[in-house]
Amino acid sequence: MCLPHAGGASSFYFPLSRALPPTVDVLAVQYPGRQDRRHEPSIDSLPELADRIFEVIRHLDDRPLALFGHSMGAAVAYEIALRMQDAGLPAPVRFFASGRRAPSRDRHEGLDLASDAQLMAEVRKLGGPHAAMLADPEFMDMIMPAIRSDYRAVARYRCEPGRSLECPVTILTGDSDPRVSIDEATAWEEHTTGRTELQVFPGGHFFLADESARVSGLLADRLTRRNVGARHELTYPR
């Protein structure tokens, strides 16, 4: 199950769904307030968003479930995994935390209070999908409410201290991400009792786009074979 970034939509994961082998079913979450759900109010609370998604997927326990979240989506996925744990459900077979610093490395950047112009400057700085369309005023008017709501949700989010997942965690990050340092990404290892590995890719916040073949290859490998090894691993793909 794939969870999008702030302002993102389920379509962001379409290339990944095509690249993974047929033995892997890809479920991409569509948050309210965008694309086919654009007429629904956005949710500016990550815990509430996780609650709603969990209620939808809690009965999907007939097969192993992995969670993949990019940026804001990683925090949402983390909260969903905790809810699975609290409900006594099987732990995710793996949690992929992409492009997001660990919950324990929170820092308030004030973007939730930024003007529309400042917020759009931040979105342009990060790049990613639809970057070429950001100069279109109509497109900007359409996506701004969801972006602002998501940034507000991220700014308000605080993880519950002392909680740990019980599944292996693969951390993915770009080596030049302006919002996530290597140390902040590595700190995800503090949030699980399972094995962790860090995969550092060339690129910025949306390294997923430029390194899509390597990322999909990594996911396919981790989801289709049993991995053994040290408690912590560090890999720099080339």
Coordinates of C-alpha atoms in Angstrom, one line a residue:
M1 CA 0.0 0.0 0.0
C2 CA 1.5 3.3 -1.1
L3 CA 0.8 6.6 0.5
P4 CA 1.6 9.9 -1.3
H5 CA 3.5 13.0 -0.3
A6 CA 2.0 16.4 0.7
G7 CA -0.1 17.6 -2.2
G8 CA 0.3 14.3 -3.9
A9 CA -2.2 11.9 -5.3
S10 CA -2.5 8.2 -5.9
S11 CA -1.5 8.6 -9.6
F12 CA 2.1 9.3 -8.4
Y13 CA 2.5 5.6 -7.9
F14 CA 1.2 4.5 -11.3
P15 CA 4.7 4.0 -12.7
L16 CA 5.7 1.9 -9.7
S17 CA 2.6 -0.3 -10.0
R18 CA 3.5 -1.1 -13.6
A19 CA 7.2 -1.8 -12.7
L20 CA 6.6 -4.3 -9.9
P21 CA 6.1 -8.0 -10.7
P22 CA 2.5 -9.4 -11.0
T23 CA 3.0 -11.2 -7.6
V24 CA 2.8 -7.8 -5.9
D25 CA -0.6 -6.0 -5.8
V26 CA -0.2 -2.2 -5.5
L27 CA -2.8 -0.3 -3.6
A28 CA -2.4 3.5 -3.9
V29 CA -4.2 5.6 -1.4
Q30 CA -6.1 8.7 -2.7
Y31 CA -6.4 11.3 0.1
P32 CA -9.5 13.5 0.1
G33 CA -9.3 16.9 -1.7
R34 CA -7.5 15.9 -4.9
Q35 CA -8.2 14.5 -8.3
D36 CA -11.3 12.3 -8.2
R37 CA -11.8 13.3 -4.5
R38 CA -11.2 17.0 -5.1
H39 CA -14.7 18.0 -4.0
E40 CA -14.2 16.3 -0.6
P41 CA -12.6 18.4 2.2
S42 CA -9.0 17.8 2.9
I43 CA -7.9 16.4 6.2
D44 CA -5.3 18.5 8.1
S45 CA -4.5 15.9 10.8
L46 CA -2.1 13.0 10.1
P47 CA -3.6 10.9 13.0
E48 CA -7.1 11.4 11.6
L49 CA -6.0 10.5 8.1
A50 CA -4.3 7.3 9.5
D51 CA -7.5 6.4 11.4
R52 CA -9.6 6.7 8.3
I53 CA -7.2 4.7 6.1
F54 CA -6.8 2.0 8.8
E55 CA -10.6 1.5 9.0
V56 CA -10.6 0.8 5.3
I57 CA -7.7 -1.6 5.2
R58 CA -7.9 -3.3 8.6
H59 CA -9.8 -6.3 7.0
L60 CA -7.2 -6.8 4.3
D61 CA -5.5 -9.5 6.4
D62 CA -5.7 -12.4 3.9
R63 CA -2.3 -11.7 2.5
P64 CA 1.0 -10.1 3.6
L65 CA 0.9 -6.3 3.6
A66 CA 3.8 -3.9 3.1
L67 CA 3.6 -0.1 3.5
F68 CA 5.4 2.4 1.4
G69 CA 5.2 6.1 2.2
H70 CA 7.0 9.0 0.6
S71 CA 7.6 12.3 2.5
M72 CA 4.3 13.0 4.4
G73 CA 3.1 9.6 3.3
A74 CA 5.9 7.9 5.4
A75 CA 4.5 9.5 8.6
V76 CA 1.0 8.4 7.7
A77 CA 2.2 4.9 6.9
Y78 CA 4.0 4.8 10.3
E79 CA 0.8 5.7 12.1
I80 CA -1.1 3.1 10.2
A81 CA 1.4 0.5 11.2
L82 CA 1.1 1.4 14.8
R83 CA -2.7 1.1 14.5
M84 CA -2.3 -2.4 13.0
Q85 CA -0.1 -3.3 15.9
D86 CA -2.5 -2.0 18.5
A87 CA -5.4 -3.9 16.9
G88 CA -3.4 -7.2 17.1
L89 CA -3.1 -7.5 13.4
P90 CA -0.1 -9.1 11.7
A91 CA 2.7 -6.5 11.4
P92 CA 3.5 -5.2 7.9
V93 CA 6.0 -7.5 6.2
R94 CA 8.1 -4.4 5.6
F95 CA 7.8 -0.6 6.0
F96 CA 9.4 1.6 3.4
A97 CA 10.1 5.1 4.7
S98 CA 11.0 7.3 1.7
G99 CA 12.0 10.9 1.6
R100 CA 11.1 11.7 5.2
R101 CA 13.1 12.3 8.4
A102 CA 12.2 10.0 11.3
P103 CA 9.3 11.1 13.5
S104 CA 11.7 11.7 16.4
R105 CA 13.6 14.3 14.4
D106 CA 10.8 16.7 14.1
R107 CA 11.5 20.4 13.3
H108 CA 9.0 23.1 12.7
E109 CA 9.8 25.0 9.5
G110 CA 6.8 27.4 9.5
L111 CA 5.6 26.4 6.1
D112 CA 2.1 25.9 7.4
L113 CA 2.0 29.7 8.0
A114 CA 3.6 30.7 4.7
S115 CA 1.8 32.7 2.1
D116 CA 0.7 31.1 -1.1
A117 CA 3.7 32.5 -2.9
Q118 CA 6.1 31.2 -0.3
L119 CA 4.5 27.8 -0.3
M120 CA 4.6 27.6 -4.0
A121 CA 8.3 28.6 -4.0
E122 CA 8.9 25.6 -1.6
V123 CA 7.0 23.2 -3.9
R124 CA 9.0 24.4 -6.9
K125 CA 12.2 24.0 -4.9
L126 CA 11.5 20.4 -4.2
G127 CA 10.5 19.7 -7.8
G128 CA 8.8 16.4 -8.4
P129 CA 5.8 15.5 -10.5
H130 CA 3.9 18.3 -12.3
A131 CA 6.8 20.7 -11.8
A132 CA 6.3 22.1 -15.3
M133 CA 2.7 22.8 -14.5
L134 CA 3.4 25.0 -11.5
A135 CA 3.4 28.1 -13.7
D136 CA -0.2 27.5 -14.6
P137 CA -2.5 29.7 -12.4
E138 CA -5.5 27.4 -12.9
F139 CA -3.5 24.4 -11.9
M140 CA -2.1 26.2 -8.9
D141 CA -5.6 27.2 -7.7
M142 CA -6.7 23.6 -8.0
I143 CA -4.0 22.1 -5.9
M144 CA -3.3 24.8 -3.4
P145 CA -6.0 23.8 -0.9
A146 CA -4.7 20.2 -0.7
I147 CA -1.1 21.4 -0.4
R148 CA -1.9 23.9 2.4
S149 CA -3.9 21.3 4.3
D150 CA -1.2 18.7 4.0
Y151 CA 1.5 21.1 5.1
R152 CA -0.6 22.1 8.1
A153 CA -1.1 18.4 9.0
V154 CA 2.7 17.8 8.8
A155 CA 3.4 20.9 11.0
R156 CA 1.0 19.7 13.7
Y157 CA 2.1 16.1 13.8
R158 CA 3.9 14.8 16.8
C159 CA 4.7 11.1 17.2
E160 CA 3.9 9.4 20.5
P161 CA 7.1 8.9 22.4
G162 CA 8.3 5.4 23.2
R163 CA 6.4 3.6 20.4
S164 CA 8.2 1.1 18.1
L165 CA 7.2 -0.9 15.1
E166 CA 7.7 -4.6 15.0
C167 CA 8.7 -5.0 11.4
P168 CA 11.7 -4.5 9.2
V169 CA 12.2 -1.0 7.9
T170 CA 13.8 0.1 4.6
I171 CA 14.8 3.8 4.6
L172 CA 15.1 5.5 1.2
T173 CA 16.5 9.0 0.8
G174 CA 18.1 11.3 -1.7
D175 CA 21.7 12.3 -1.1
S176 CA 20.9 16.0 -1.9
D177 CA 17.4 16.2 -0.4
P178 CA 17.1 19.8 1.1
R179 CA 14.5 18.6 3.7
V180 CA 16.0 15.4 4.9
S181 CA 19.6 14.8 6.0
I182 CA 21.2 11.3 6.1
D183 CA 21.3 11.4 9.9
E184 CA 17.6 12.4 10.1
A185 CA 16.7 9.5 7.7
T186 CA 18.8 7.0 9.5
A187 CA 17.0 7.8 12.8
W188 CA 14.1 5.7 11.6
E189 CA 16.0 2.8 13.1
E190 CA 15.0 4.1 16.5
H191 CA 11.3 3.4 15.6
T192 CA 11.4 -0.3 15.1
T193 CA 12.6 -3.5 16.8
G194 CA 13.1 -5.1 13.4
R195 CA 16.0 -4.9 11.0
T196 CA 16.7 -1.6 9.3
E197 CA 18.5 -0.7 6.1
L198 CA 19.3 2.7 4.6
Q199 CA 19.3 3.1 0.8
V200 CA 20.8 6.4 -0.4
F201 CA 20.0 7.4 -4.0
P202 CA 21.4 10.2 -6.1
G203 CA 19.0 13.1 -6.2
G204 CA 16.8 15.4 -4.2
H205 CA 13.4 15.1 -2.5
F206 CA 11.8 13.4 -5.5
F207 CA 14.7 11.0 -6.3
L208 CA 12.0 8.4 -6.9
A209 CA 11.3 9.9 -10.3
D210 CA 14.9 9.9 -11.6
E211 CA 15.8 6.6 -9.9
S212 CA 12.5 4.8 -10.6
A213 CA 14.1 1.7 -12.0
R214 CA 16.4 1.2 -9.0
V215 CA 13.6 1.9 -6.6
S216 CA 11.2 -0.5 -8.2
G217 CA 14.0 -3.1 -8.3
L218 CA 14.7 -2.6 -4.6
L219 CA 11.0 -3.0 -3.7
A220 CA 10.6 -6.1 -5.9
D221 CA 13.6 -7.7 -4.3
R222 CA 12.5 -6.9 -0.7
L223 CA 9.0 -8.0 -1.3
T224 CA 9.7 -11.3 -3.1
R225 CA 12.5 -12.9 -1.1
R226 CA 13.3 -13.4 2.5
N227 CA 16.1 -11.1 3.6
V228 CA 18.7 -12.1 6.2
G229 CA 21.6 -10.2 7.6
A230 CA 22.6 -7.7 10.2
R231 CA 20.3 -5.7 12.3
H232 CA 21.4 -2.6 10.5
E233 CA 22.6 -2.3 6.9
L234 CA 23.8 0.7 4.9
T235 CA 23.8 0.7 1.1
Y236 CA 24.5 3.3 -1.5
P237 CA 23.1 2.2 -4.8
R238 CA 25.2 3.0 -7.9

